mmCIF file of C-alpha atoms in Angstrom:
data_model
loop_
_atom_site.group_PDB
_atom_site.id
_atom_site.type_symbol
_atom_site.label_atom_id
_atom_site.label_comp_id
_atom_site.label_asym_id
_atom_site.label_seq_id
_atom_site.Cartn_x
_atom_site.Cartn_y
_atom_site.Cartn_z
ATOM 1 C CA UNK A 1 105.666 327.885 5.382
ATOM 2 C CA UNK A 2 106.459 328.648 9.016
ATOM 3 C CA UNK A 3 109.920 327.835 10.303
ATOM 4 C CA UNK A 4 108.337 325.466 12.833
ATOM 5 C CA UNK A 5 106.430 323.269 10.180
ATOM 6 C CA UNK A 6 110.000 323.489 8.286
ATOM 7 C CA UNK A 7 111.381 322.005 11.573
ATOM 8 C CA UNK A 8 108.509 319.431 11.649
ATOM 9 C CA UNK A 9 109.159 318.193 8.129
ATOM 10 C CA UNK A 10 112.460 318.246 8.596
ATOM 11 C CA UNK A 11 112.446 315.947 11.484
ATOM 12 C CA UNK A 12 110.015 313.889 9.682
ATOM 13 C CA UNK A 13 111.563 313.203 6.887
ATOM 14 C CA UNK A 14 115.319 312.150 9.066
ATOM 15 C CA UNK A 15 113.394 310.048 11.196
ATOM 16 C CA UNK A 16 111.783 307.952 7.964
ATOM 17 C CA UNK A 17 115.194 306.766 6.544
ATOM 18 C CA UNK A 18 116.640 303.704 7.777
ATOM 19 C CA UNK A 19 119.539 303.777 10.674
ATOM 20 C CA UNK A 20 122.722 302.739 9.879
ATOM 21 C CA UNK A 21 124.597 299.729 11.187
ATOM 22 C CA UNK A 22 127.519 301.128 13.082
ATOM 23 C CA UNK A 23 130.657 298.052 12.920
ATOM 24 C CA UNK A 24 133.837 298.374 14.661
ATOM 25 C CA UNK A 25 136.986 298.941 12.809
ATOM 26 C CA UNK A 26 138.907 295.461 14.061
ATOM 27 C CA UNK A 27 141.446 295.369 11.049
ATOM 28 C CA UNK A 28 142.539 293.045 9.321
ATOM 29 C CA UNK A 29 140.576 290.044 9.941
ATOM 30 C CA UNK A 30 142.269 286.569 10.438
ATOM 31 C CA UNK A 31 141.206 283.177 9.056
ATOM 32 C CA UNK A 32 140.868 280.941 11.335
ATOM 33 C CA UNK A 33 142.358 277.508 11.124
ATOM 34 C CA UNK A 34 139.750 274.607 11.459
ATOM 35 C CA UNK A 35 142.179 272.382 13.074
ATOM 36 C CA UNK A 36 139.160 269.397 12.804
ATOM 37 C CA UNK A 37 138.861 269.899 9.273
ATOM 38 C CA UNK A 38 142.559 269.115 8.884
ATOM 39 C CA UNK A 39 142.886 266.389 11.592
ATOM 40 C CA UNK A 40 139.577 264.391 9.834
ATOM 41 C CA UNK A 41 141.402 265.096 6.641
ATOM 42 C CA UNK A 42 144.786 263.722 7.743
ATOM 43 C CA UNK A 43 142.941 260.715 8.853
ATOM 44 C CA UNK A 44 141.449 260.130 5.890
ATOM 45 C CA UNK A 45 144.402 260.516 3.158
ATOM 46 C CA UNK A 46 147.865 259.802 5.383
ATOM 47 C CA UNK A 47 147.180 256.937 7.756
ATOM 48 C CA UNK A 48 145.300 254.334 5.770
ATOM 49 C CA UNK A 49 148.392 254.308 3.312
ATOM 50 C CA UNK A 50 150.901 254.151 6.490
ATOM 51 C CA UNK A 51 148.651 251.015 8.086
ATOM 52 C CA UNK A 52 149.087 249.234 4.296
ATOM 53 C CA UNK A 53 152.932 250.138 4.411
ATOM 54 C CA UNK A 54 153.387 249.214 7.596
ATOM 55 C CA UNK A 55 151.413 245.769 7.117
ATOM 56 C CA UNK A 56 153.652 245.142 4.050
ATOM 57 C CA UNK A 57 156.964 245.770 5.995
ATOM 58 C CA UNK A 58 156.333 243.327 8.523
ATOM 59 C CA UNK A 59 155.166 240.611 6.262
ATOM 60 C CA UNK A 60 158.016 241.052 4.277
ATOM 61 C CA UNK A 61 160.501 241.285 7.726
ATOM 62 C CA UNK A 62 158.382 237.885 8.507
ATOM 63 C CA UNK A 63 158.802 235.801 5.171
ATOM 64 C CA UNK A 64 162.938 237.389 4.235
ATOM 65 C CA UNK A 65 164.090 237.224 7.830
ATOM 66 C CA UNK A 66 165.455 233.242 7.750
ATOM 67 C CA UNK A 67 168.767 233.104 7.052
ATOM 68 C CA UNK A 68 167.672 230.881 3.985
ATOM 69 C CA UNK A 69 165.485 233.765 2.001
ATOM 70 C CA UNK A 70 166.534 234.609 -1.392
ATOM 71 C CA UNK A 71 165.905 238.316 -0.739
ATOM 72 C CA UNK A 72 167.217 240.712 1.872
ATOM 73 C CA UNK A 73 164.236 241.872 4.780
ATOM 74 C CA UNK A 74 163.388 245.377 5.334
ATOM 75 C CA UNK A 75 165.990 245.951 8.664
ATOM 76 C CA UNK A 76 168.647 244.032 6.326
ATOM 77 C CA UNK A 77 168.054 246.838 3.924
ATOM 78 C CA UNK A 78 168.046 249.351 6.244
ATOM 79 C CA UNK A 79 171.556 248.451 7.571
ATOM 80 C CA UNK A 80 173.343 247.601 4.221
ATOM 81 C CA UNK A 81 172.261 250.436 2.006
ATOM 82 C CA UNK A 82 171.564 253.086 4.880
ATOM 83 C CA UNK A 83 173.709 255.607 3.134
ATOM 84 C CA UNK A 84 171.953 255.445 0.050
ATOM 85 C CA UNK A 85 168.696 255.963 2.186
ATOM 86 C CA UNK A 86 169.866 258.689 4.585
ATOM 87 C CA UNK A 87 172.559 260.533 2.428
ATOM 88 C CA UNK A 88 170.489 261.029 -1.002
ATOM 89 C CA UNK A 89 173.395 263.416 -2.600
ATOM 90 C CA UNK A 90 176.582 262.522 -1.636
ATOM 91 C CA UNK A 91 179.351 262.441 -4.224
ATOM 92 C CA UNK A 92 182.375 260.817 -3.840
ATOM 93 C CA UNK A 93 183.290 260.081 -7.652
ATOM 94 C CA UNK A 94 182.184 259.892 -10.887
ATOM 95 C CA UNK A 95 179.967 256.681 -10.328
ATOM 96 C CA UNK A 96 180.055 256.874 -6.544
ATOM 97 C CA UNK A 97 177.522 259.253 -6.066
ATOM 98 C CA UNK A 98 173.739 258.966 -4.340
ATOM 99 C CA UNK A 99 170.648 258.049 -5.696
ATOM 100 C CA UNK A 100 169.493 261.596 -5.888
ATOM 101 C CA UNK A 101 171.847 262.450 -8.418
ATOM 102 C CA UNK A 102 171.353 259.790 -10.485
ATOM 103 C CA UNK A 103 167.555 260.384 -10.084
ATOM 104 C CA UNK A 104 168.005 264.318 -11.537
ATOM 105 C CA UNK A 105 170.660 262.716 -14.081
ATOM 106 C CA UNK A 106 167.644 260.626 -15.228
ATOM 107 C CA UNK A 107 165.109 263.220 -14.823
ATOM 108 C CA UNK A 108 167.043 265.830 -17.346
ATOM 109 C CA UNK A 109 166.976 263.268 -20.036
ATOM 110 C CA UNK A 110 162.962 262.358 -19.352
ATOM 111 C CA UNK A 111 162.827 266.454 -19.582
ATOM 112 C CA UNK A 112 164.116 266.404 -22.829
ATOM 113 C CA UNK A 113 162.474 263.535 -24.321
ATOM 114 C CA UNK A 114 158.914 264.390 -22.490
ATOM 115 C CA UNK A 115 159.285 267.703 -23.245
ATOM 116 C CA UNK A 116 159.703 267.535 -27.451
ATOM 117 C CA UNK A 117 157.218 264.491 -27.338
ATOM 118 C CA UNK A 118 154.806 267.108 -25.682
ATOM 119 C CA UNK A 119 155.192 269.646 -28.380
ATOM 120 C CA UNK A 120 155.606 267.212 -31.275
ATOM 121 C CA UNK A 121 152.009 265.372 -30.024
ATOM 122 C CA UNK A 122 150.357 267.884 -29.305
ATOM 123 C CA UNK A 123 150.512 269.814 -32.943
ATOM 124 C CA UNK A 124 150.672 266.021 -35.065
ATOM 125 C CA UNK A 125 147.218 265.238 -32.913
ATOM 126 C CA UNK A 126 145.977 269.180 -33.766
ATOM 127 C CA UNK A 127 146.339 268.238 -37.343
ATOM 128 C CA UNK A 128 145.201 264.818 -37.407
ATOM 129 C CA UNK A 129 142.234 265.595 -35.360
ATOM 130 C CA UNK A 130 141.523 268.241 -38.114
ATOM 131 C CA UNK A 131 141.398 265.892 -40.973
ATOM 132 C CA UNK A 132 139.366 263.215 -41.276
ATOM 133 C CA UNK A 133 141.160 261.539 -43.672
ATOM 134 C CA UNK A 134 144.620 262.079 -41.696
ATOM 135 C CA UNK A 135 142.827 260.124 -38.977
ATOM 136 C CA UNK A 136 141.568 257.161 -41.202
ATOM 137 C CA UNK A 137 145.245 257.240 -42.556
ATOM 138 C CA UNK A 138 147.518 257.494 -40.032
ATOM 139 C CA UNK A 139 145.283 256.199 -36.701
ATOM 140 C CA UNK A 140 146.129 252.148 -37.611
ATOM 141 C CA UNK A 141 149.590 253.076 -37.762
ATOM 142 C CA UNK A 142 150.069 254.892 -34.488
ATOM 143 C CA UNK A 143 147.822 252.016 -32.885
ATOM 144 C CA UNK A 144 150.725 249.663 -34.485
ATOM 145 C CA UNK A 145 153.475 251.416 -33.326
ATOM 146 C CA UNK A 146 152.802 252.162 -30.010
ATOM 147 C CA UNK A 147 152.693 248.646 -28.874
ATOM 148 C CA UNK A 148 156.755 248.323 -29.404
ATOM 149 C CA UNK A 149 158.189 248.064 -26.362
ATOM 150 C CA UNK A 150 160.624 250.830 -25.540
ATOM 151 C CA UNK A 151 164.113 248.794 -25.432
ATOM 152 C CA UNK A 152 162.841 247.916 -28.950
ATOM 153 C CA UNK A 153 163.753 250.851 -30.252
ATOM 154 C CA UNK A 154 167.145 251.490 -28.702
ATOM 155 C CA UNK A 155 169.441 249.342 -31.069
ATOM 156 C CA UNK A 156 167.969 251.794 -33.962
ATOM 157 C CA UNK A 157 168.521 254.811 -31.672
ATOM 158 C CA UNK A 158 171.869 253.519 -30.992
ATOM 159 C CA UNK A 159 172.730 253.049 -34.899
ATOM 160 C CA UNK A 160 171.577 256.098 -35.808
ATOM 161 C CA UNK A 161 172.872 258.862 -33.200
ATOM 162 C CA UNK A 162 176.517 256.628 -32.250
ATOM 163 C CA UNK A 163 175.528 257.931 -28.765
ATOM 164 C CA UNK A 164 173.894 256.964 -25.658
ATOM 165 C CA UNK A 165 172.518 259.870 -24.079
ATOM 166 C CA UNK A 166 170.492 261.200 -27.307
ATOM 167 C CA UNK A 167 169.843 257.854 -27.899
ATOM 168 C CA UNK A 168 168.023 257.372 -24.703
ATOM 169 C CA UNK A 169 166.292 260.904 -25.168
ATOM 170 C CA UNK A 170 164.951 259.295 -28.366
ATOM 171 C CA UNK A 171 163.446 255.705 -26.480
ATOM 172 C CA UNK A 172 161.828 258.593 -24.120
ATOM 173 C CA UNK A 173 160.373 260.392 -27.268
ATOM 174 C CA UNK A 174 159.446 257.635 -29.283
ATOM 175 C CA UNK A 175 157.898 256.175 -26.522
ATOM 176 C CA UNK A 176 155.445 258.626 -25.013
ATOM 177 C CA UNK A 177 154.534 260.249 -28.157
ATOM 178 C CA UNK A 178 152.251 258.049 -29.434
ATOM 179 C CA UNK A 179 149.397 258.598 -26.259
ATOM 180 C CA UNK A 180 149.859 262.172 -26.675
ATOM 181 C CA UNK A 181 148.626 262.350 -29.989
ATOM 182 C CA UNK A 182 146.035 259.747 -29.768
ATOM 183 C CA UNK A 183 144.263 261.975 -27.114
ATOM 184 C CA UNK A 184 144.666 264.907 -28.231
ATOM 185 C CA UNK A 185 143.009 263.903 -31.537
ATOM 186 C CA UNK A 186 140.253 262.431 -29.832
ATOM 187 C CA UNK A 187 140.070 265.867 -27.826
ATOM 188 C CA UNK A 188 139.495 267.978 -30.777
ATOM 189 C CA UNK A 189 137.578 265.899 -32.649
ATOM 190 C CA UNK A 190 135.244 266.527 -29.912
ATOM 191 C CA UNK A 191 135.082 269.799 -30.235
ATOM 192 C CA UNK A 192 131.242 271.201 -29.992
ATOM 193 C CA UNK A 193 130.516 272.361 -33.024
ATOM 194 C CA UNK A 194 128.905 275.459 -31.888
ATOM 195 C CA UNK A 195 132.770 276.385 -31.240
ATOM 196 C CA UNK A 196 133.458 276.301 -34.636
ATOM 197 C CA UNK A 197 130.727 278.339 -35.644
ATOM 198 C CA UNK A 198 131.500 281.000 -33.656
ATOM 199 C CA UNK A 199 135.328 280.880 -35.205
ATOM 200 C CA UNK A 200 134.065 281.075 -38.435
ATOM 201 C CA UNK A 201 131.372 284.398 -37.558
ATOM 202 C CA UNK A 202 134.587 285.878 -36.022
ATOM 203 C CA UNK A 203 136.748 284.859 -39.172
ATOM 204 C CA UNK A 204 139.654 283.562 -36.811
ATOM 205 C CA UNK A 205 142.633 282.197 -38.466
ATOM 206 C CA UNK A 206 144.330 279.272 -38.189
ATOM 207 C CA UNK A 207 146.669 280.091 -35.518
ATOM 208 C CA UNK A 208 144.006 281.965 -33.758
ATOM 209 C CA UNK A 209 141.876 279.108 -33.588
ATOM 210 C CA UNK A 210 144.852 276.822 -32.644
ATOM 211 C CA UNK A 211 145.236 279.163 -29.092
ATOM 212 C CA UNK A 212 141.758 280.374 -28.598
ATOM 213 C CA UNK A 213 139.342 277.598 -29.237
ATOM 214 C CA UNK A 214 141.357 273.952 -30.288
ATOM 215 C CA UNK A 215 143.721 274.035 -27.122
ATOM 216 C CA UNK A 216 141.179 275.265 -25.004
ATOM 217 C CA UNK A 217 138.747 272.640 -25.970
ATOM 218 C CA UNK A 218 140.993 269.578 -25.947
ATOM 219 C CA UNK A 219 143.303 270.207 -22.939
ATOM 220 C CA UNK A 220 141.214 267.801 -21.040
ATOM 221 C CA UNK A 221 142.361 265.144 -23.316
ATOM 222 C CA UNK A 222 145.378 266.771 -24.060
ATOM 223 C CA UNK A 223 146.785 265.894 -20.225
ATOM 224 C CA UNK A 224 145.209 262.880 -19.928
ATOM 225 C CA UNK A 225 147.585 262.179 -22.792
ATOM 226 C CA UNK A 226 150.716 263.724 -21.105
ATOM 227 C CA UNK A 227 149.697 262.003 -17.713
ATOM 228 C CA UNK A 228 149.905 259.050 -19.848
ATOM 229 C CA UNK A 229 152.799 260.120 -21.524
ATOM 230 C CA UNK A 230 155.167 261.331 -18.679
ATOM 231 C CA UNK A 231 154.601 257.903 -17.050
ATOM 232 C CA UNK A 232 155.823 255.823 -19.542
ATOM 233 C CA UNK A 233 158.497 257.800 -20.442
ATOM 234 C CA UNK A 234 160.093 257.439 -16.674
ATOM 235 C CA UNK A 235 159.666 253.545 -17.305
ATOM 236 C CA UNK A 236 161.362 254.127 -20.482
ATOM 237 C CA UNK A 237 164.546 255.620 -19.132
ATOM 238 C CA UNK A 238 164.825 253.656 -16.402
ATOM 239 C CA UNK A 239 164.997 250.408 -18.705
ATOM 240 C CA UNK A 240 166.907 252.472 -21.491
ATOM 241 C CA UNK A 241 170.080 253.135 -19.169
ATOM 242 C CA UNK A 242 170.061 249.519 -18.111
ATOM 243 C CA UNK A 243 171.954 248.708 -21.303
ATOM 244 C CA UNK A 244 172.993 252.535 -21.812
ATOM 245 C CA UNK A 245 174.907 253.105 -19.333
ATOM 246 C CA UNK A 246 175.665 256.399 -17.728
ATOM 247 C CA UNK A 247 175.277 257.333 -14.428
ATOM 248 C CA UNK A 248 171.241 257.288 -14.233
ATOM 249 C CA UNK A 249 169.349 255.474 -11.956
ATOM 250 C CA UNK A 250 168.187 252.655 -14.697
ATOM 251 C CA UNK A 251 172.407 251.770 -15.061
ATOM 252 C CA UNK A 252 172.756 251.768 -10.963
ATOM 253 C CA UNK A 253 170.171 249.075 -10.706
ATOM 254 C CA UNK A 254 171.827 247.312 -13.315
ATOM 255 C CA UNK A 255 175.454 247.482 -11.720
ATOM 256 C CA UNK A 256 173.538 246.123 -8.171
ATOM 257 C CA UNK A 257 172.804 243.506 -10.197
ATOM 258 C CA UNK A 258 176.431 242.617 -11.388
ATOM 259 C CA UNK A 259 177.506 243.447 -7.711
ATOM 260 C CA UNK A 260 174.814 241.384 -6.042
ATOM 261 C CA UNK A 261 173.886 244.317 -4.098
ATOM 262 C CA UNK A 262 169.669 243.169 -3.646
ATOM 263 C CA UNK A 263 169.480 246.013 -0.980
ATOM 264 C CA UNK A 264 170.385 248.780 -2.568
ATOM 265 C CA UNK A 265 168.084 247.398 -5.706
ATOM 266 C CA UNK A 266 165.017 247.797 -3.220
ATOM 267 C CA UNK A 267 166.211 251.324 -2.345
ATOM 268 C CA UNK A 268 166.354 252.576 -5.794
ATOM 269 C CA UNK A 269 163.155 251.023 -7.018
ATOM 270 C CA UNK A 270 161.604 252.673 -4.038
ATOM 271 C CA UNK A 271 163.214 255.992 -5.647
ATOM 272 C CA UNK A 272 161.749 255.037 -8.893
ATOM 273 C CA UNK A 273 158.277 254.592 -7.445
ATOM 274 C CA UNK A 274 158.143 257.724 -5.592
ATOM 275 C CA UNK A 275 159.837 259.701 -8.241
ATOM 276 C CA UNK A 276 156.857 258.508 -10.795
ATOM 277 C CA UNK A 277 154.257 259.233 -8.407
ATOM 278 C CA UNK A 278 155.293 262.919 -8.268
ATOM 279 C CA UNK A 279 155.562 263.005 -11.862
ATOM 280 C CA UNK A 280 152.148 262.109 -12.123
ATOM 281 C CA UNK A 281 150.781 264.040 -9.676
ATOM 282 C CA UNK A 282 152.882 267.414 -10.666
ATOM 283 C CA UNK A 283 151.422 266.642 -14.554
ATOM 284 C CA UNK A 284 147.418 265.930 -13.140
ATOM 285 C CA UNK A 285 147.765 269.668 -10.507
ATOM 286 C CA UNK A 286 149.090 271.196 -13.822
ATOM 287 C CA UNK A 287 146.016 269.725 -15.796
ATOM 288 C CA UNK A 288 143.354 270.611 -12.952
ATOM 289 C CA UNK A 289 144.941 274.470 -13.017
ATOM 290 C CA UNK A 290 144.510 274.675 -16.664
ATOM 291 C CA UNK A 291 141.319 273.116 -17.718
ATOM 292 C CA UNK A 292 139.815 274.322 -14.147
ATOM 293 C CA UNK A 293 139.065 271.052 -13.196
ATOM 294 C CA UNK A 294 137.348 269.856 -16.340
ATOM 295 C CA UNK A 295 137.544 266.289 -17.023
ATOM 296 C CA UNK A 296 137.601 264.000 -20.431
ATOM 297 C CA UNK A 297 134.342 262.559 -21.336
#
C-alpha cells in the first residue's frame, strides 16, 4: 500500500469516530439555594402554628384580663415571671435556680429511667416475640399492668429504695417499659418468614440473628414503642417529683402551687410542653435514620 492511500485511510478512519464534547473547567460547582422552595415551605410549616398561637393568646388576654379572673392573662405572665422566661439558667441557690436547670435536673433522671426501660424492653419483647407460649403467658399481664398509673407505683418505689431520686428513676422505668415491649413483640412476630429461612441456610446463631435480622426487622415497631415510651416517661417524672421533691421541674410546679405563684405555673408547663415535643421529635429523626424511613404496618 502506497503512503498516500495510508494517508487516505488514515484520515478516514479519524474522521469516523465521534468528536468529543469539550467543557470548561469552572471548579467546584455551587448549589444553589432555591430561596422559593424555602419561603413556600416556611409558609406552610411556621406560620399556620404562629396564627393558632397567636389566636389563643389574645383570647386568653380577652377572657383573664378582668380584674375578677381566676387565672393570670398572658401580659400578667409576662411581667410576673419574666425572669423565669428571659433568664432560663440563672442560679442563685440551691432551689432558686431557673427553669432550665430544673428541666436538665429532670431530664437526667428520664435518661436513666428511659434509657434501662429501652434496653430491658427491647430484649424481654425479643424473647417474648420468640415464643409463642411466652406471649400467650405473659401478654394479659403486661396489658394489666400497664394501665397503673405512674404515681401508683411510687409509694412501693419509695418503700423499697428509702430514696427519692432512684425512686423516681423507677416510676420512669416501670412506666414506659411496658409499650416498649408490647411493640417490639408485635415487631418480630412479624417477621417475614423468608427472613428466617435464610438464617437458618446461613446457620446464624442466636446472637447473630438478634443483630442481623430480629433488630433489623422490628425497629419499625421497636421506635414506635420508644416514641411511645419516652413520652410517658416525661409525664411520669414530672408528676413523680410533685410528691418527690428535689429540685426538678415536676417539684417547682408543685411549690407555685403552695406559693400561689399561677404565672410561673404557665411558664413551666409551657417548658414541659416544649421539652416533650423535642423528645418526641429527637426519638421519631432517630427512628426515620435507622429504619430509613420504614414505617409499622
Amino acid at each position: 500500500m502506497s503512503a498516500l492511500a495510508k494517508k487516505e485511510k488514515f484520515s478516514t478512519t479519524a474522521s469516523a469516530k465521534p468528536a468529543g464534547k469539550v467543557v470548561p473547567f469552572s471548579g467546584r460547582q455551587v448549589a444553589k439555594i432555591d430561596f422559593r422552595r424555602l419561603g413556600a415551605s416556611a409558609l406552610r410549616n411556621v406560620v399556620p402554628p404562629v396564627v393558632v398561637l397567636a389566636l389563643i393568646l389574645l383570647v386568653w388576654q380577652v377572657l383573664c384580663s378582668s380584674p375578677q379572673a381566676s387565672l393570670p392573662s398572658p401580659h400578667q405572665v409576662w411581667q410576673e415571671s419574666y425572669d423565669l422566661i428571659a433568664y432560663p439558667f440563672f442560679n442563685y441557690g440551691s432551689q432558686d435556680i431557673g427553669l432550665g436547670w430544673r428541666v436538665l435536673v429532670s431530664l437526667q433522671r428520664v435518661a436513666y429511667g428511659f434509657g434501662l426501660a429501652a434496653v430491658a424492653g427491647v430484649i424481654v419483647g425479643a424473647i417474648i416475640g420468640q415464643s409463642v407460649w411466652a406471649m400467650r403467658g405473659l401478654d394479659p399481664i403486661f396489658q394489666v399492668l400497664r394501665t397503673v398509673p405512674p404515681l401508683a407505683w411510687l409509694p412501693l418505689s419509695l418503700a423499697a429504695f428509702q430514696d427519692s431520686n432512684p425512686s423516681a428513676i423507677f416510676v420512669i422505668f416501670i412506666t414506659s417499659i411496658w409499650p416498649v415491649i408490647i411493640n417490639t413483640a408485635v415487631g418480630v412476630r412479624n417477621i417475614p418468614q423468608d427472613y428466617r429461612n435464610v438464617a437458618q441456610v446461613l446457620r446464624l446463631n442466636q446472637f447473630e440473628f438478634f443483630f442481623k435480622i430480629m433488630l433489623p426487622s422490628a425497629a419499625p415497631y421497636i421506635f414506635t414503642g420508644l416514641r411511645i415510651g419516652v413520652g410517658l416517661s416525661w409525664l411520669a417524672i414530672v408528676a413523680a417529683e410533685m410528691l418527690t421533691g428535689g429540685v426538678g421541674i415536676g417539684f417547682f410546679i408543685w411549690d407555685a402551687w403552695n406559693s400561689s405563684r399561677l404565672p410561673d405555673i404557665i411558664v413551666a408547663l409551657a417548658y414541659i410542653g416544649v421539652v416533650g415535643f423535642a423528645l418526641d421529635k429527637v426519638v421519631s429523626a432517630l427512628g426515620k435514620i435507622i429504619t430509613r424511613g420504614a414505617s409499622a404496618n
